[in-house]
């Protein structure tokens, strides 16, 4: 994952997919901002919405399904009810059976990113709960490739 400095400079244009979420009163915690646990809920929601709508995933019956292997979040500023969040999604790495997503949370009408998270899925066969020897199916891979961004060249 990129450094916090680079993540803090992310814009909506860095992400090929976006989904709006209207915050709820119950998303706020006693500090009057969205509770940290809600961010993971939202990251999971935008990713699974994309998988269902663009990759052919049907959670109860698909032969392959994702298991969450890792999650991480960098928080930059708060959002709270009744604001509208814009959840932006990209794929930073696509392997044989796994995918590394990056999700940015913006507040509608505000340019600066509020938080950027990393979420890793491993796709497994429903019957064995293990990765398939041939990797994820072609429909999943094809949909995820549409979100894949080229890595930024690093310093040697």
Coordinates of N, CA and C in Angstrom, one line a residue:
X1 N 0.9 -1.2 0.0 CA 0.0 0.0 0.0 C 0.9 1.2 0.0
X2 N 0.4 2.3 -0.6 CA 1.2 3.5 -0.7 C 1.3 4.2 0.6
X3 N 2.2 5.1 0.8 CA 2.5 5.8 2.0 C 1.2 6.7 2.4
X4 N 1.1 7.0 3.6 CA 0.0 7.8 4.1 C 0.0 9.2 3.3
X5 N 1.2 9.7 3.1 CA 1.3 11.0 2.4 C 0.6 10.9 1.0
X6 N 1.0 9.8 0.3 CA 0.4 9.6 -1.1 C -1.1 9.3 -1.0
X7 N -1.5 8.5 0.0 CA -3.0 8.2 0.1 C -3.8 9.4 0.4
X8 N -3.2 10.3 1.2 CA -3.9 11.6 1.6 C -4.2 12.5 0.3
X9 N -3.4 12.3 -0.7 CA -3.6 13.1 -1.9 C -4.4 12.4 -3.0
X10 N -5.0 11.3 -2.7 CA -5.9 10.6 -3.6 C -7.1 11.5 -4.0
X11 N -7.6 11.3 -5.2 CA -8.8 12.0 -5.7 C -9.7 11.0 -6.2
X12 N -10.9 11.4 -6.5 CA -11.9 10.5 -7.0 C -11.5 9.9 -8.4
X13 N -10.7 10.7 -9.1 CA -10.3 10.3 -10.4 C -9.3 9.1 -10.4
X14 N -8.8 8.8 -9.2 CA -7.9 7.7 -9.0 C -8.6 6.3 -8.9
X15 N -9.9 6.4 -9.0 CA -10.7 5.2 -8.8 C -11.8 5.0 -9.9
X16 N -11.8 3.8 -10.5 CA -12.8 3.6 -11.6 C -14.2 3.4 -11.2
X17 N -14.5 3.1 -9.9 CA -15.8 2.8 -9.5 C -16.2 3.5 -8.2
X18 N -17.4 4.0 -8.2 CA -17.9 4.8 -7.0 C -19.3 4.4 -6.7
X19 N -19.6 4.4 -5.4 CA -20.9 4.1 -4.8 C -21.2 5.1 -3.7
X20 N -22.4 5.6 -3.7 CA -22.8 6.6 -2.7 C -23.4 5.8 -1.5
X21 N -23.2 6.4 -0.3 CA -23.8 5.8 0.9 C -24.2 7.0 1.8
X22 N -25.5 7.0 2.1 CA -26.0 8.1 3.0 C -25.8 7.6 4.4
X23 N -25.0 8.4 5.2 CA -24.7 8.0 6.6 C -26.0 7.9 7.4
X24 N -26.0 7.1 8.4 CA -27.2 7.0 9.3 C -26.8 7.5 10.7
X25 N -27.8 7.9 11.4 CA -27.7 8.3 12.8 C -26.9 7.3 13.6
X26 N -27.2 6.0 13.4 CA -26.5 5.0 14.2 C -25.0 4.8 13.8
X27 N -24.6 5.4 12.6 CA -23.2 5.3 12.2 C -22.3 6.1 13.2
X28 N -22.9 7.1 13.8 CA -22.1 8.0 14.6 C -21.8 7.3 16.0
X29 N -20.7 7.7 16.6 CA -20.4 7.2 17.9 C -20.5 8.4 18.9
X30 N -20.1 8.1 20.1 CA -20.3 9.2 21.2 C -19.4 10.4 20.9
X31 N -18.4 10.3 20.0 CA -17.6 11.5 19.6 C -18.2 12.3 18.5
X32 N -19.4 11.9 18.1 CA -20.1 12.6 17.0 C -19.5 12.5 15.6
X33 N -18.8 11.4 15.4 CA -18.4 11.1 14.0 C -18.6 9.6 13.7
X34 N -18.4 9.2 12.5 CA -18.7 7.8 12.1 C -17.7 6.9 12.8
X35 N -18.2 5.9 13.5 CA -17.4 4.9 14.2 C -16.5 4.2 13.3
X36 N -15.3 3.9 13.8 CA -14.3 3.2 12.9 C -14.8 1.9 12.4
X37 N -15.6 1.2 13.1 CA -16.0 -0.1 12.6 C -16.9 0.0 11.4
X38 N -17.6 1.2 11.2 CA -18.4 1.4 10.1 C -17.6 1.5 8.8
X39 N -16.4 2.0 8.8 CA -15.6 2.1 7.6 C -15.4 0.7 7.0
X40 N -15.1 -0.3 7.9 CA -14.9 -1.7 7.3 C -16.2 -2.2 6.8
X41 N -17.3 -1.9 7.4 CA -18.6 -2.3 6.9 C -18.8 -1.7 5.5
X42 N -18.5 -0.4 5.3 CA -18.6 0.2 4.0 C -17.7 -0.3 3.0
X43 N -16.4 -0.6 3.4 CA -15.5 -1.1 2.4 C -16.0 -2.5 1.9
X44 N -16.4 -3.3 2.8 CA -17.0 -4.6 2.5 C -18.2 -4.5 1.5
X45 N -19.0 -3.5 1.8 CA -20.2 -3.3 1.0 C -19.9 -2.8 -0.4
X46 N -19.0 -1.9 -0.6 CA -18.7 -1.4 -1.9 C -18.1 -2.5 -2.7
X47 N -17.2 -3.2 -2.1 CA -16.5 -4.3 -2.8 C -17.5 -5.4 -3.2
X48 N -18.4 -5.8 -2.3 CA -19.3 -6.9 -2.7 C -20.4 -6.4 -3.6
X49 N -20.8 -5.1 -3.6 CA -21.7 -4.6 -4.6 C -21.1 -4.7 -6.0
X50 N -19.8 -4.3 -6.1 CA -19.1 -4.4 -7.4 C -19.0 -5.9 -7.8
X51 N -18.6 -6.8 -6.9 CA -18.5 -8.2 -7.3 C -19.9 -8.8 -7.8
X52 N -21.0 -8.4 -7.1 CA -22.3 -8.9 -7.5 C -22.7 -8.3 -8.8
X53 N -22.5 -7.0 -9.0 CA -23.0 -6.3 -10.2 C -22.1 -6.5 -11.4
X54 N -20.8 -6.7 -11.2 CA -19.9 -6.7 -12.4 C -19.0 -7.9 -12.5
X55 N -19.1 -8.8 -11.6 CA -18.3 -10.0 -11.6 C -19.0 -11.3 -11.5
X56 N -20.4 -11.2 -11.5 CA -21.2 -12.4 -11.5 C -21.3 -13.1 -10.2
X57 N -20.8 -12.5 -9.1 CA -20.9 -13.2 -7.8 C -22.3 -13.2 -7.3
X58 N -22.7 -14.4 -6.9 CA -24.0 -14.6 -6.2 C -23.7 -15.2 -4.8
X59 N -23.5 -14.5 -3.8 CA -23.0 -15.0 -2.5 C -23.5 -16.3 -2.0
X60 N -24.8 -16.6 -2.1 CA -25.3 -17.9 -1.5 C -25.0 -19.1 -2.4
X61 N -24.7 -18.9 -3.7 CA -24.6 -20.0 -4.6 C -23.4 -20.1 -5.5
X62 N -22.6 -19.0 -5.6 CA -21.5 -19.1 -6.5 C -20.5 -20.2 -6.1
X63 N -19.9 -20.8 -7.1 CA -19.0 -21.9 -6.8 C -17.7 -21.4 -6.1
X64 N -17.3 -20.2 -6.4 CA -16.2 -19.5 -5.8 C -16.7 -18.3 -5.0
X65 N -16.1 -18.0 -3.9 CA -16.5 -16.8 -3.1 C -15.3 -16.3 -2.4
X66 N -15.3 -15.0 -2.1 CA -14.2 -14.4 -1.4 C -14.2 -14.6 0.1
X67 N -13.0 -14.7 0.6 CA -12.8 -14.7 2.1 C -11.9 -13.5 2.4
X68 N -12.2 -12.7 3.4 CA -11.3 -11.6 3.7 C -10.1 -12.1 4.4
X69 N -8.9 -11.6 3.9 CA -7.7 -12.1 4.5 C -7.0 -10.9 5.3
X70 N -7.2 -9.7 4.9 CA -6.5 -8.6 5.5 C -7.4 -7.3 5.3
X71 N -7.3 -6.4 6.3 CA -7.9 -5.1 6.1 C -7.1 -4.1 6.9
X72 N -7.0 -2.9 6.4 CA -6.2 -1.8 6.9 C -6.9 -0.5 6.6
X73 N -6.8 0.5 7.4 CA -7.4 1.8 7.1 C -6.5 2.9 7.6
X74 N -6.3 3.9 6.8 CA -5.7 5.2 7.2 C -6.8 6.2 7.2
X75 N -6.9 6.9 8.4 CA -7.9 7.9 8.6 C -7.3 9.3 8.5
X76 N -7.9 10.2 7.8 CA -7.4 11.5 7.6 C -8.3 12.6 8.2
X77 N -9.6 12.4 8.1 CA -10.5 13.4 8.8 C -11.9 12.7 8.9
X78 N -12.7 13.2 9.8 CA -14.0 12.6 10.2 C -15.1 12.9 9.2
X79 N -16.1 12.0 9.2 CA -17.3 12.2 8.5 C -18.4 11.8 9.5
X80 N -19.6 12.4 9.4 CA -20.6 12.1 10.3 C -22.0 12.3 9.7
X81 N -23.0 11.7 10.4 CA -24.4 11.8 10.0 C -24.7 13.3 10.0
X82 N -25.4 13.9 9.0 CA -26.2 13.2 7.9 C -25.4 13.3 6.6
X83 N -24.1 13.4 6.5 CA -23.4 13.5 5.3 C -23.5 12.3 4.4
X84 N -23.2 12.5 3.1 CA -23.2 11.4 2.1 C -21.8 11.0 1.8
X85 N -21.5 9.8 2.0 CA -20.1 9.3 1.7 C -20.1 8.8 0.2
X86 N -19.0 9.0 -0.4 CA -18.7 8.4 -1.7 C -17.6 7.4 -1.6
X87 N -17.9 6.2 -1.8 CA -16.9 5.1 -1.7 C -16.4 4.8 -3.0
X88 N -15.1 5.0 -3.2 CA -14.4 4.8 -4.5 C -13.5 3.6 -4.4
X89 N -13.5 2.8 -5.5 CA -12.9 1.4 -5.5 C -11.9 1.3 -6.6
X90 N -10.8 0.6 -6.3 CA -9.9 0.2 -7.4 C -9.2 -1.1 -6.9
X91 N -8.5 -1.7 -7.9 CA -7.7 -2.9 -7.6 C -6.3 -2.6 -7.8
X92 N -5.5 -2.8 -6.7 CA -4.1 -2.5 -6.8 C -3.2 -3.7 -7.2
X93 N -3.7 -4.9 -6.9 CA -3.0 -6.1 -7.3 C -4.0 -7.2 -7.5
X94 N -3.8 -7.9 -8.6 CA -4.7 -9.1 -9.0 C -3.8 -10.3 -9.2
X95 N -3.9 -11.3 -8.3 CA -3.1 -12.5 -8.4 C -4.0 -13.6 -8.8
X96 N -3.4 -14.8 -8.8 CA -4.2 -16.0 -9.2 C -5.5 -16.2 -8.5
X97 N -5.4 -16.2 -7.2 CA -6.6 -16.4 -6.3 C -6.9 -15.2 -5.4
X98 N -6.1 -14.2 -5.4 CA -6.4 -13.1 -4.5 C -6.4 -11.8 -5.2
X99 N -7.0 -10.8 -4.5 CA -7.0 -9.4 -5.0 C -6.8 -8.5 -3.9
X100 N -6.1 -7.4 -4.2 CA -5.9 -6.3 -3.2 C -6.6 -5.1 -3.7
X101 N -7.7 -4.7 -2.9 CA -8.5 -3.6 -3.2 C -8.0 -2.4 -2.5
X102 N -8.3 -1.2 -3.0 CA -8.1 0.1 -2.3 C -9.4 0.8 -2.4
X103 N -9.9 1.2 -1.2 CA -11.2 1.9 -1.1 C -10.9 3.3 -0.5
X104 N -11.4 4.3 -1.1 CA -11.3 5.7 -0.6 C -12.7 6.1 -0.2
X105 N -12.8 6.8 0.9 CA -14.0 7.4 1.4 C -13.9 8.9 1.3
X106 N -14.8 9.5 0.5 CA -14.9 10.9 0.4 C -16.2 11.4 0.9
X107 N -16.3 12.6 1.3 CA -17.6 13.2 1.6 C -18.1 13.9 0.4
X108 N -19.4 13.7 0.0 CA -19.9 14.3 -1.2 C -19.8 15.9 -1.1
X109 N -19.2 16.5 -2.1 CA -19.0 17.9 -2.1 C -17.7 18.4 -1.5
X110 N -16.9 17.5 -1.0 CA -15.6 17.8 -0.4 C -14.5 17.1 -1.1
X111 N -13.5 17.8 -1.5 CA -12.4 17.3 -2.4 C -11.5 16.3 -1.6
X112 N -11.1 16.6 -0.4 CA -10.1 15.9 0.4 C -10.7 14.5 0.8
X113 N -9.9 13.5 0.6 CA -10.2 12.1 1.0 C -10.3 12.1 2.6
X114 N -11.3 11.4 3.1 CA -11.5 11.2 4.5 C -10.7 10.0 5.1
X115 N -10.7 8.9 4.3 CA -10.0 7.7 4.7 C -9.7 6.8 3.5
X116 N -8.6 6.1 3.6 CA -8.3 5.1 2.5 C -8.0 3.8 3.1
X117 N -8.6 2.8 2.6 CA -8.5 1.4 3.2 C -7.9 0.4 2.2
X118 N -7.3 -0.6 2.7 CA -6.9 -1.7 1.9 C -7.7 -2.9 2.4
X119 N -8.1 -3.8 1.4 CA -8.9 -4.9 1.7 C -8.4 -6.0 0.8
X120 N -8.1 -7.2 1.4 CA -7.6 -8.3 0.6 C -8.6 -9.5 0.6
X121 N -9.0 -9.9 -0.5 CA -9.8 -11.1 -0.6 C -9.0 -12.3 -1.2
X122 N -9.3 -13.5 -0.7 CA -8.8 -14.7 -1.4 C -10.0 -15.4 -1.8
X123 N -10.1 -15.8 -3.1 CA -11.2 -16.5 -3.7 C -11.0 -18.0 -3.5
X124 N -12.0 -18.6 -2.9 CA -12.0 -20.1 -2.6 C -13.2 -20.8 -3.2
X125 N -13.0 -22.1 -3.4 CA -14.1 -22.9 -3.9 C -15.0 -23.2 -2.7
X126 N -16.3 -23.1 -2.9 CA -17.3 -23.2 -1.9 C -17.2 -24.6 -1.2
X127 N -16.9 -25.7 -2.0 CA -16.9 -27.0 -1.5 C -15.7 -27.3 -0.6
X128 N -14.6 -26.7 -0.9 CA -13.4 -27.0 -0.1 C -12.9 -25.9 0.8
X129 N -13.4 -24.7 0.5 CA -13.0 -23.5 1.3 C -11.4 -23.3 1.1
X130 N -10.9 -23.7 0.0 CA -9.5 -23.5 -0.4 C -9.5 -22.9 -1.8
X131 N -8.4 -22.2 -2.1 CA -8.2 -21.6 -3.4 C -8.2 -22.7 -4.5
X132 N -8.8 -22.5 -5.6 CA -8.8 -23.4 -6.7 C -7.4 -23.4 -7.4
X133 N -7.0 -24.6 -7.8 CA -5.7 -24.8 -8.4 C -5.5 -23.9 -9.6
X134 N -6.6 -23.6 -10.3 CA -6.6 -22.8 -11.5 C -6.9 -21.3 -11.2
X135 N -7.0 -21.0 -10.0 CA -7.3 -19.6 -9.6 C -8.7 -19.2 -9.7
X136 N -9.0 -17.9 -9.6 CA -10.4 -17.5 -9.7 C -11.0 -17.7 -11.1
X137 N -12.3 -17.8 -11.2 CA -12.9 -18.0 -12.5 C -12.8 -16.8 -13.4
X138 N -13.0 -17.0 -14.7 CA -12.7 -16.0 -15.7 C -13.7 -14.8 -15.5
X139 N -14.9 -15.0 -15.1 CA -15.9 -13.9 -15.0 C -15.4 -13.0 -13.8
X140 N -15.0 -13.6 -12.7 CA -14.5 -12.8 -11.6 C -13.3 -12.0 -12.1
X141 N -12.3 -12.7 -12.7 CA -11.1 -12.0 -13.1 C -11.3 -10.9 -14.1
X142 N -12.2 -11.1 -15.1 CA -12.5 -10.1 -16.1 C -13.1 -8.9 -15.4
X143 N -14.0 -9.0 -14.5 CA -14.6 -7.9 -13.8 C -13.6 -7.1 -13.0
X144 N -12.7 -7.8 -12.3 CA -11.7 -7.2 -11.5 C -10.7 -6.5 -12.3
X145 N -10.3 -7.0 -13.4 CA -9.3 -6.4 -14.3 C -9.8 -5.0 -14.7
X146 N -11.1 -4.7 -14.8 CA -11.6 -3.4 -15.1 C -11.2 -2.4 -14.1
X147 N -11.0 -2.8 -12.9 CA -10.6 -1.9 -11.8 C -9.1 -1.8 -11.5
X148 N -8.3 -2.7 -12.2 CA -6.9 -2.8 -12.0 C -6.2 -1.5 -12.4
X149 N -5.4 -0.9 -11.5 CA -4.6 0.2 -11.9 C -3.2 -0.2 -12.0
X150 N -2.4 0.5 -12.9 CA -1.0 0.2 -13.1 C -0.3 0.8 -11.8
X151 N 0.7 0.0 -11.3 CA 1.4 0.5 -10.2 C 2.3 1.7 -10.6
X152 N 2.4 2.6 -9.7 CA 3.2 3.8 -9.9 C 4.7 3.4 -9.8
X153 N 5.5 3.7 -10.7 CA 6.9 3.3 -10.6 C 7.5 3.9 -9.3
X154 N 8.3 3.0 -8.7 CA 8.9 3.4 -7.4 C 10.4 3.8 -7.6
X155 N 11.0 4.4 -6.6 CA 12.4 4.7 -6.7 C 13.2 3.5 -6.5
X156 N 14.3 3.4 -7.2 CA 15.2 2.2 -7.0 C 16.2 2.5 -6.0

